Every structure is written in C-alpha cells, then in structure tokens.
Short mmCIF file of N, CA and C and ligand atoms in Angstrom, two decimals:
data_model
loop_
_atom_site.label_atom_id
_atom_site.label_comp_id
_atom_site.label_asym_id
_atom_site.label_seq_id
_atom_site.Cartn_x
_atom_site.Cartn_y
_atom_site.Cartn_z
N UNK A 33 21.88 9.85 -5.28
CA UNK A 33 20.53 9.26 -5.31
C UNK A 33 20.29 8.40 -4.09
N UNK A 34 18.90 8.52 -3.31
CA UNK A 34 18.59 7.78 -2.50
C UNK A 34 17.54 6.92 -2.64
N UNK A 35 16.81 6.15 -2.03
CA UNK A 35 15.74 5.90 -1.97
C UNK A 35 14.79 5.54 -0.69
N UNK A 36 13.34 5.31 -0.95
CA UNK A 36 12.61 5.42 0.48
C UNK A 36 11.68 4.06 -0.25
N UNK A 37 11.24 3.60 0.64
CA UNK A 37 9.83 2.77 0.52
C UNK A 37 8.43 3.46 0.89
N UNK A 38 7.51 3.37 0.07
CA UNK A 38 6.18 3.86 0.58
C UNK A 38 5.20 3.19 0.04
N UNK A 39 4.02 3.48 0.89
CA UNK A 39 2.70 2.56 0.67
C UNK A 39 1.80 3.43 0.73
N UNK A 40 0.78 3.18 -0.36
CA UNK A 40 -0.50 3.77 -0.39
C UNK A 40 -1.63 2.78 0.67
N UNK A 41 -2.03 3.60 1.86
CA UNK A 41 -2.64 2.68 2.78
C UNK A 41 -4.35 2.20 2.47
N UNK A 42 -4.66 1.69 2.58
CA UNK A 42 -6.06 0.70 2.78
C UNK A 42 -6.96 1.95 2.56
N UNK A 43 -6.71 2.78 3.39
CA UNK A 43 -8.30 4.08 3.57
C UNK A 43 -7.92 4.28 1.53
N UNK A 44 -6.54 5.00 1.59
CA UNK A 44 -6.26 5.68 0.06
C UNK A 44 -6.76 5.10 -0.99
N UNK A 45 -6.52 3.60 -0.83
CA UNK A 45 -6.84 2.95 -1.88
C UNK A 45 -8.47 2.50 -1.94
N UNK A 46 -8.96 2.50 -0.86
CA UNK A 46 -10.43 2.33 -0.80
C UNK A 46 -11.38 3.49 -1.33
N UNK A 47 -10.74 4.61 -0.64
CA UNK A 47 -11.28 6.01 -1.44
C UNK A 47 -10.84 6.47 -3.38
N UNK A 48 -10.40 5.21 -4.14
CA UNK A 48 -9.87 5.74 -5.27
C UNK A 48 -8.83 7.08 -5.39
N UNK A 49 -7.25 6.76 -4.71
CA UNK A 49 -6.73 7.92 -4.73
C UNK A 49 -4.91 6.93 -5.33
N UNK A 50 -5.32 5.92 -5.82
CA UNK A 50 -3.98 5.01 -6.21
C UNK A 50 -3.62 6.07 -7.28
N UNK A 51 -4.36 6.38 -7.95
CA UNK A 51 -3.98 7.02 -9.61
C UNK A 51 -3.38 8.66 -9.21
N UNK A 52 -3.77 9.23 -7.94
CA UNK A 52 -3.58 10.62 -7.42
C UNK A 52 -2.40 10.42 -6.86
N UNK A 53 -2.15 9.56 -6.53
CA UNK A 53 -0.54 9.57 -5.64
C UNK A 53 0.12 8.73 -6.50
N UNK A 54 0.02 8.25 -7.20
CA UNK A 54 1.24 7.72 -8.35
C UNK A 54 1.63 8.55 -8.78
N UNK A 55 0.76 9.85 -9.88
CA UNK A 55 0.70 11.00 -10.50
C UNK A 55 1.53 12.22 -9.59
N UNK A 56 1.40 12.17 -8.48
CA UNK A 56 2.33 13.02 -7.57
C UNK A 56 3.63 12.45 -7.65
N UNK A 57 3.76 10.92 -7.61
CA UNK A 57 5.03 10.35 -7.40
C UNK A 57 5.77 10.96 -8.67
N UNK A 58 5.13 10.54 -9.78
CA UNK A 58 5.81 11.02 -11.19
C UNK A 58 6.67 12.37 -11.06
N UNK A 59 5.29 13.13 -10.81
CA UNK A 59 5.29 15.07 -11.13
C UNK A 59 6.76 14.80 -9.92
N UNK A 60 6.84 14.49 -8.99
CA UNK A 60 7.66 14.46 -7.94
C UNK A 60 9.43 14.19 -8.31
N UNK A 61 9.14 13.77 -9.28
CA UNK A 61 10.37 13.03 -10.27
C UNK A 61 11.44 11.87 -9.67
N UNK A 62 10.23 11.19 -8.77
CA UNK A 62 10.76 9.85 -8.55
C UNK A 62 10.77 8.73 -9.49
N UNK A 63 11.74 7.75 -9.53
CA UNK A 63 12.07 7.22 -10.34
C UNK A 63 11.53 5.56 -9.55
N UNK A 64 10.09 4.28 -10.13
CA UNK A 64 9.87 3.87 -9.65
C UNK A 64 10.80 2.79 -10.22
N UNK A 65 11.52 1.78 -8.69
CA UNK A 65 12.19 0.75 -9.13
C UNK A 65 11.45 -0.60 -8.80
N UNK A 66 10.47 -0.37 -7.84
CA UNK A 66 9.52 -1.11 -7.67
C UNK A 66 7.90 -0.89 -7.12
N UNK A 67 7.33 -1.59 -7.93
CA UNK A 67 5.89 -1.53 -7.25
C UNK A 67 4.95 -2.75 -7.06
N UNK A 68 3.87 -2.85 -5.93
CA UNK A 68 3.15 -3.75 -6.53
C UNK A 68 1.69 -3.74 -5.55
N UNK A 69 0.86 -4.79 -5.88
CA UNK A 69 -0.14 -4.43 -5.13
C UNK A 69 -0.53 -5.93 -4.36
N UNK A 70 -1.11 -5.33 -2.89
CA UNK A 70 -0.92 -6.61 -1.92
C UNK A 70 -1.92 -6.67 -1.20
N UNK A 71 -2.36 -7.81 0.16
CA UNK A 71 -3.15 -7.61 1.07
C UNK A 71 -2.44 -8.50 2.21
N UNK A 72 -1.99 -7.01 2.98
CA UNK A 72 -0.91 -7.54 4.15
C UNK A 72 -1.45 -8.80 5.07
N UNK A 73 -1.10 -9.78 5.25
CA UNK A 73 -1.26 -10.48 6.51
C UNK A 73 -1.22 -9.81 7.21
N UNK A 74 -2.05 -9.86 8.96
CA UNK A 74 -2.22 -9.09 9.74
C UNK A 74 -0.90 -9.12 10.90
N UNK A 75 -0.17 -10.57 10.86
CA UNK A 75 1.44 -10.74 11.42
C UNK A 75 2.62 -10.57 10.78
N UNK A 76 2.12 -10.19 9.43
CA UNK A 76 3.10 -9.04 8.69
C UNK A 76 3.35 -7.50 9.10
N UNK A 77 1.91 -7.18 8.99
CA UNK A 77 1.85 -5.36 9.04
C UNK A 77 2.68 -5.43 10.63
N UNK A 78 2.49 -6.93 11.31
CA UNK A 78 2.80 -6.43 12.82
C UNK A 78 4.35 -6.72 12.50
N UNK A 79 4.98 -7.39 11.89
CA UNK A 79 6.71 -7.70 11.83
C UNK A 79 6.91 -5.98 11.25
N UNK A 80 6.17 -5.13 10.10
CA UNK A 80 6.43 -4.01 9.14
C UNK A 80 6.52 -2.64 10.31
N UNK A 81 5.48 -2.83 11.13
CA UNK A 81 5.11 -1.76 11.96
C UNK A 81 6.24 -2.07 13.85
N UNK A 82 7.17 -3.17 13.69
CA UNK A 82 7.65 -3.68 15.30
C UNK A 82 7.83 -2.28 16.24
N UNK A 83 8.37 -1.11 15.57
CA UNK A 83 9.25 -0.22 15.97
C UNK A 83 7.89 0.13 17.29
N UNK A 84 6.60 0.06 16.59
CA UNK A 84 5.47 0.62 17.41
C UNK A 84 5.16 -0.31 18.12
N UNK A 85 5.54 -1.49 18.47
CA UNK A 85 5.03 -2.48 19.07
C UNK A 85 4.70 -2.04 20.51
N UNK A 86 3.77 -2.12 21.16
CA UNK A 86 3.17 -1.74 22.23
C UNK A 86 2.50 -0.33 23.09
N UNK A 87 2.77 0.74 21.74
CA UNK A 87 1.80 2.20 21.76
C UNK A 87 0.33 1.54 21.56
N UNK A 88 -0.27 2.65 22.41
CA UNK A 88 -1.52 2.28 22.62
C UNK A 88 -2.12 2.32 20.82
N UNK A 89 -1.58 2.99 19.81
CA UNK A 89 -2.24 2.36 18.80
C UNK A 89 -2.18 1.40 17.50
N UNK A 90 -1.24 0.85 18.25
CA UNK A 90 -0.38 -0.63 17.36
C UNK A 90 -1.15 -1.65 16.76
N UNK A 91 -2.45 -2.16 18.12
CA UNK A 91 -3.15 -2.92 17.61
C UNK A 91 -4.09 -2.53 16.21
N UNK A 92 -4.62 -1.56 16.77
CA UNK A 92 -5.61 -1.13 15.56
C UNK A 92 -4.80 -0.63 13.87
N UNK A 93 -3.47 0.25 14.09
CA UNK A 93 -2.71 0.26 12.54
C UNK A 93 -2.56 -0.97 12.61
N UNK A 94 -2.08 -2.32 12.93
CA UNK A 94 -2.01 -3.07 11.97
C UNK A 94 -3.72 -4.06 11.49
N UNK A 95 -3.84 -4.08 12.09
CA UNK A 95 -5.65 -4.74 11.73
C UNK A 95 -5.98 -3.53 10.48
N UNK A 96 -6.07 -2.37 10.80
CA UNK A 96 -6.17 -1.21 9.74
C UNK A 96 -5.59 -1.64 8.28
N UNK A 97 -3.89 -1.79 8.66
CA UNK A 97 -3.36 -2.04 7.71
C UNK A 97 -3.52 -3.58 6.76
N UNK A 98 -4.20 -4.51 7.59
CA UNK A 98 -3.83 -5.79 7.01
C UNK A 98 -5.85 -6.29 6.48
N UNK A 99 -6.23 -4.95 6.47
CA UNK A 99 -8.06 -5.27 6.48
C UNK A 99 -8.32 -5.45 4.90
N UNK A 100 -7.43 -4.36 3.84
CA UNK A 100 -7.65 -4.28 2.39
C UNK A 100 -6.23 -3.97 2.37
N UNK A 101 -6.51 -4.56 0.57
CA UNK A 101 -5.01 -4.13 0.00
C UNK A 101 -4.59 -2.90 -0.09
N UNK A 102 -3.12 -2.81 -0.36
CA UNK A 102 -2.37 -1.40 -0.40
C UNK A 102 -1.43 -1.64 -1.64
N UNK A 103 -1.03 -0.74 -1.81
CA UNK A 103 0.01 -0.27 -2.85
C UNK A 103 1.53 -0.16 -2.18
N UNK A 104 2.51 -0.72 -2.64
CA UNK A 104 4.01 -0.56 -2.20
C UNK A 104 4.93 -0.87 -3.05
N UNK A 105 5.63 0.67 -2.77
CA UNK A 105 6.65 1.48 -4.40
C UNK A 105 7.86 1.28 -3.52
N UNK A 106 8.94 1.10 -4.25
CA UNK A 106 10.25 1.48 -3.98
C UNK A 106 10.79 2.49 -5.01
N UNK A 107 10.97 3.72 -4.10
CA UNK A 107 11.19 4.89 -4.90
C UNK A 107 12.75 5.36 -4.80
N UNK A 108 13.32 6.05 -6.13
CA UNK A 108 14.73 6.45 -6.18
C UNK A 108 14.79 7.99 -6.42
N UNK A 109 15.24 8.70 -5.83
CA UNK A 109 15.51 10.43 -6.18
C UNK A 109 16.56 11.05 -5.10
N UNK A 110 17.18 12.21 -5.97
CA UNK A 110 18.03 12.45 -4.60
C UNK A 110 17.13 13.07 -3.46
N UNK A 111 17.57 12.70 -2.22
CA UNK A 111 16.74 13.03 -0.79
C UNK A 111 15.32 12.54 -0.43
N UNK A 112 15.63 11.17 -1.36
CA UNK A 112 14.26 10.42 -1.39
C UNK A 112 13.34 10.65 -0.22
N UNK A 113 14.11 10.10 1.16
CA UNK A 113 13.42 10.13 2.43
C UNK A 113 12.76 11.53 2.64
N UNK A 114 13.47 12.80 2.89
CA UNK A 114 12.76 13.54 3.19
C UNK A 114 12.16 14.24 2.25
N UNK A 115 12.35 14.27 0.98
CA UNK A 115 11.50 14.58 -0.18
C UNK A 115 10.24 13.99 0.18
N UNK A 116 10.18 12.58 0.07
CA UNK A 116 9.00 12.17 0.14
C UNK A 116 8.05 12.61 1.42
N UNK A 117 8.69 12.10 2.06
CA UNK A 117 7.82 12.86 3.97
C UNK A 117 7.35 14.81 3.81
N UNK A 118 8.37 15.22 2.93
CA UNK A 118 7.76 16.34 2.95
C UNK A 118 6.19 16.75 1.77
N UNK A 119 6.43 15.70 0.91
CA UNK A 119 5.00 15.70 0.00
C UNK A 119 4.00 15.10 0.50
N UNK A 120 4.00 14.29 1.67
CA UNK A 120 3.09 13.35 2.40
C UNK A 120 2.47 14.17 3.67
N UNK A 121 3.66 14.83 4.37
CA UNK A 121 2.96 15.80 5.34
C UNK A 121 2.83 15.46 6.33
N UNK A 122 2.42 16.11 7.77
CA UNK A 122 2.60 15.59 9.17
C UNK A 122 1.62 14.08 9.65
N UNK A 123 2.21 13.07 10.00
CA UNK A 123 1.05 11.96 10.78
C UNK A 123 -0.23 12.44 10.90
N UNK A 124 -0.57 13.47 11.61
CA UNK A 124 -2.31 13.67 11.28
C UNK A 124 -2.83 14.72 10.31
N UNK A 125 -3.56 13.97 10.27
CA UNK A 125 -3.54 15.70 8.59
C UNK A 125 -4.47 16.57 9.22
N UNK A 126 -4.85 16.81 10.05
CA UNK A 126 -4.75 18.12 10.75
C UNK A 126 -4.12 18.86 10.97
N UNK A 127 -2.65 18.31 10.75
CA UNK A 127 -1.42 19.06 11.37
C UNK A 127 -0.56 19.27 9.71
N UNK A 128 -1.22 18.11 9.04
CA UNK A 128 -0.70 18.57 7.76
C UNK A 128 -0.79 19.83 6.66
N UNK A 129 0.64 20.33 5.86
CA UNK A 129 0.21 21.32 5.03
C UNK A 129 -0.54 21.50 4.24
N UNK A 130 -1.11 22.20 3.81
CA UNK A 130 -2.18 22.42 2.45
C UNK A 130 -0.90 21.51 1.51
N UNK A 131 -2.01 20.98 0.34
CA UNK A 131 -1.21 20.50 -0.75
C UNK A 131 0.03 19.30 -0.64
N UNK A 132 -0.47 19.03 0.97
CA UNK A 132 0.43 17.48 0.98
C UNK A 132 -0.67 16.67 0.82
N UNK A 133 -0.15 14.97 0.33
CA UNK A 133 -0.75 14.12 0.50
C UNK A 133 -1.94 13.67 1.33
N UNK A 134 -1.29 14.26 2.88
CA UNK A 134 -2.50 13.50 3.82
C UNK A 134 -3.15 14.47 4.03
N UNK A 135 -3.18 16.39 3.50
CA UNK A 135 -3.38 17.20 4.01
C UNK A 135 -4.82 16.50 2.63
N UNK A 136 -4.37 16.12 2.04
CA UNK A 136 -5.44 16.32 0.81
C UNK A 136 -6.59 14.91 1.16
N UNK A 137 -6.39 14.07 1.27
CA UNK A 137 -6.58 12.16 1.10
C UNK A 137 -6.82 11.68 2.37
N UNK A 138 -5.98 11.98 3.75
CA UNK A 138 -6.62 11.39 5.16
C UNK A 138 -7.11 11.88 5.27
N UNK A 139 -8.14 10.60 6.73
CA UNK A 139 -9.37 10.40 7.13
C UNK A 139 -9.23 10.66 8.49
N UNK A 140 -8.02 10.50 9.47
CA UNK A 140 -7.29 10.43 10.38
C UNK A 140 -5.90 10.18 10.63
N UNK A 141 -5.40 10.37 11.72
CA UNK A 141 -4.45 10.19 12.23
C UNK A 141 -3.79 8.75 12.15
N UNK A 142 -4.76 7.82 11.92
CA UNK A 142 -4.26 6.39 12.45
C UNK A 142 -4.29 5.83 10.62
N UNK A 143 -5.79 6.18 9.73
CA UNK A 143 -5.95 6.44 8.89
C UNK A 143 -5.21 7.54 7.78
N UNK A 144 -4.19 7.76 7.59
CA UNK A 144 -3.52 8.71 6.96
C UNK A 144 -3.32 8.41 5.66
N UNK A 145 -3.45 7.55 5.03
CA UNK A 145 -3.74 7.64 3.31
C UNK A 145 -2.10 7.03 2.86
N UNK A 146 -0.77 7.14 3.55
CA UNK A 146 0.73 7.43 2.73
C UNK A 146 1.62 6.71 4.03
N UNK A 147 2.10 6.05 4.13
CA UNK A 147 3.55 5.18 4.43
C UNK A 147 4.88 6.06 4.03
N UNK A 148 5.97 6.48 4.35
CA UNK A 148 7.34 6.78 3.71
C UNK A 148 8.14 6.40 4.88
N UNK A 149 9.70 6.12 4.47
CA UNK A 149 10.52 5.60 5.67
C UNK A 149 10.87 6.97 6.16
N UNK A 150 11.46 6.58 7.46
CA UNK A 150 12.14 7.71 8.18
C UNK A 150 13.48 7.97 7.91
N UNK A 151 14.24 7.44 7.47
CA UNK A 151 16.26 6.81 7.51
C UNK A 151 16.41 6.39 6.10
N UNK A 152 17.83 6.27 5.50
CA UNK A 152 18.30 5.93 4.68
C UNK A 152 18.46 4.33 4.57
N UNK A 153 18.74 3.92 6.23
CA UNK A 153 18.72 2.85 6.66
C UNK A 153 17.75 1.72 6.79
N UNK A 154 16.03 2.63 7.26
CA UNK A 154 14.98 1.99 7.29
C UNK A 154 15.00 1.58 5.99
N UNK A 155 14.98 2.49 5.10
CA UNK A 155 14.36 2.88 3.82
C UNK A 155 14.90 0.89 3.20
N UNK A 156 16.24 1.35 3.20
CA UNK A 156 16.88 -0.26 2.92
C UNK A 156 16.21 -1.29 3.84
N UNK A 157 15.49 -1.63 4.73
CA UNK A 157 15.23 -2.53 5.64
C UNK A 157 13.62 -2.48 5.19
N UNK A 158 12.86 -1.49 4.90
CA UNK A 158 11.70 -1.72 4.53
C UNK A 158 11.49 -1.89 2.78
N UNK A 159 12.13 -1.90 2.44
CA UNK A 159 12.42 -1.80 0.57
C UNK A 159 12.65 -3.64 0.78
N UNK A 160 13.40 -3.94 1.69
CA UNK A 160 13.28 -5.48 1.42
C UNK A 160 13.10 -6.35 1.80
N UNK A 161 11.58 -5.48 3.07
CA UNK A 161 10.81 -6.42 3.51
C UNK A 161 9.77 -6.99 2.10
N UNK A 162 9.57 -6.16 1.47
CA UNK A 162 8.37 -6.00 0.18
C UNK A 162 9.01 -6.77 -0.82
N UNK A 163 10.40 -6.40 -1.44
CA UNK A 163 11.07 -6.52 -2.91
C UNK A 163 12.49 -7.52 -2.79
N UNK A 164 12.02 -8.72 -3.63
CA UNK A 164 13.65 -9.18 -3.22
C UNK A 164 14.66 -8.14 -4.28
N UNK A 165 16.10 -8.81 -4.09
CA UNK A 165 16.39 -7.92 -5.02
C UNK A 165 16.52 -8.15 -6.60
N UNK A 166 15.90 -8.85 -7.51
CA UNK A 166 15.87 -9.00 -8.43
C UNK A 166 14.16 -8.15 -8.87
N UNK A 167 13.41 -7.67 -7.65
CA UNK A 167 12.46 -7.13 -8.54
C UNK A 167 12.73 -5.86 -8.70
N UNK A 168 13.57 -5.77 -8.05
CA UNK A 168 14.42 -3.67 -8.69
C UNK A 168 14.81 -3.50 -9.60
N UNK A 169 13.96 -2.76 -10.05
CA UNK A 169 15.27 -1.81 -11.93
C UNK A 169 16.01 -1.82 -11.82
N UNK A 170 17.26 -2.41 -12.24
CA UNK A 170 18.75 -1.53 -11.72
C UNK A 170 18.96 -0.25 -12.32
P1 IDP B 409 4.62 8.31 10.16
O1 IDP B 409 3.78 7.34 9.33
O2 IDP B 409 4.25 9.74 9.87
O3 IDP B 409 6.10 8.02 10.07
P2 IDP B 409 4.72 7.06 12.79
O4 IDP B 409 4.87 7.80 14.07
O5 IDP B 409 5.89 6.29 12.28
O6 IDP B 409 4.18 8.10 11.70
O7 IDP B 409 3.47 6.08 13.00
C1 IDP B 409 3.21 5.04 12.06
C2 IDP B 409 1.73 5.05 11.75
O8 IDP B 409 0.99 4.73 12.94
C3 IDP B 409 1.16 6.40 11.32
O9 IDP B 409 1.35 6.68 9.95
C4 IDP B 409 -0.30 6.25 11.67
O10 IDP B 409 -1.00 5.46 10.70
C5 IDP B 409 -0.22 5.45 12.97
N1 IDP B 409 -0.20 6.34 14.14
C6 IDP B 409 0.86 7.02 14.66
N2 IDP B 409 0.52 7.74 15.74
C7 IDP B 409 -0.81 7.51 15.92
C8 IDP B 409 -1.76 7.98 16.89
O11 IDP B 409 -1.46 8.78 17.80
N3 IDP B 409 -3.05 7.54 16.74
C9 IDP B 409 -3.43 6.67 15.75
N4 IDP B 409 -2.57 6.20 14.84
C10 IDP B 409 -1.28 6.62 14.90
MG1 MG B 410 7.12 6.33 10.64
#
C-alpha cells in the first residue's frame, strides 16, 4: 500500500464537481485517511507549489490556488501515485484522456480541476504539509 496527496482545485470546487471526484475516489478504491476543506494562504500555495518557483506560471497557480477554497485528501491504495495521476490525466486537458478527471472538469492548463503527487516521497512531504499525524486513520 501506498499513498499520494491530492486536492480538488478552486476552478473544481467552484464549478460543483467536490461530490464527482470524491465518488471517483471511492469507485477508485482508495481508502481516505484524510480529508478536509481549506482556503490556502497565498504564501502557502507558494511554500506547496516551491518546486515551480520561478516558471513563468508560478505567480498566477498560486494566486489561482489561494483565491477560493479547495479540498485536500490523503489517499491510501496500492500504486497510489500513479493510480491516481492516471485517473486525473495529462496537466492540460487537452492533452488529457477521455474519462479522466481533467479530461472531464478542466478549464485549462493552469486551471486543471485535480492536484496528485509525483513520488512516493513527495507524496509523504505533501501529506504533511496539510495533515499532522494524528489526523490519519491508522
Ligand atoms: P501536475 O499538476 O500535472 O503535476 P506540474 O507540472 O507539477 O503538473 O504543474 C503544477 C501545476 O501548475 C499544474 O497542475 C497546473 O495547474 C500549473 N501549470 C503547469 N504548467 C503550466 C503551464 O504551462 N501553464 C499554466 N499553468 C501550468
Ligand atoms: Mg506536479
């Protein structure tokens, strides 16, 4: 068993799609150990997002990200990471498959509706930027 962190972003949750991607998470047979609902500080999303720090579109995801609340799960299944990235679908959903997440729910590229980590490693480093560890199921 692994796990990933993911966030339902600002556009998703503004368009009423919290209840559509939970319902995927389920059918998905992730096991939620944490969830909750937030409204990022805008020198948060920028500590959450560092890796991008200085691509020309850094400024605007985090202002994006820190404008309305989001949703953020800590999810458990085996091959969490790429399980999940593969139900979420490519960064622009133009490029995404039919029947993924952003292929279905983004608005754009910058706008993409879904958060998931990349690493086993992130996954642990972004799971507890959000969750100490007493708010995990064991
Ligand atoms: P990922 O979310 O698919 O892992 P990353 O490359 O890690 O994609 O980028 C983080 C986030 O930054 C993306 O989800 C998207 O919101 C935004 N982003 C990435 N590349 C671009 C771009 O070229 N234009 C606008 N926004 C982008
Ligand atoms: Mg990424």
């Amino acid at each position: 068993m692994s796990r990933t962190l993911i966030m339902i972003k600002p556009d998703a949750v503004k368009n009423k799609h919290i209840g559509d991607i939970i319902t995927r998470i389920e059918k998905e047979g992730f096991k939620i150990l944490g969830l909750k609902f937030l409204k990022l500080a805008e020198v948060d999303a920028k500590q959450f997002y560092k890796v991008h720090a200085g691509r020309p579109f850094y400024d605007e995801l985090c202002k994006d990200m820190s404008e309305s609340p989001i949703v953020v799960a800590a999810l458990e299944r085996e091959n969490a990471v790429q399980h999940w990235r593969d139900v979420i679908g490519a960064t622009d959903p133009k490029e995404a498959k039919p029947g993924t997440i952003r292929a279905m729910f983004a608005e754009s590229k910058g706008k993409n509706s879904v958060h998931g980590s990349d690493s086993d490693e992130n996954a642990d480093l972004e799971i507890s930027f959000y969750f100490k560890d007493y708010e995990l199921v064991k």
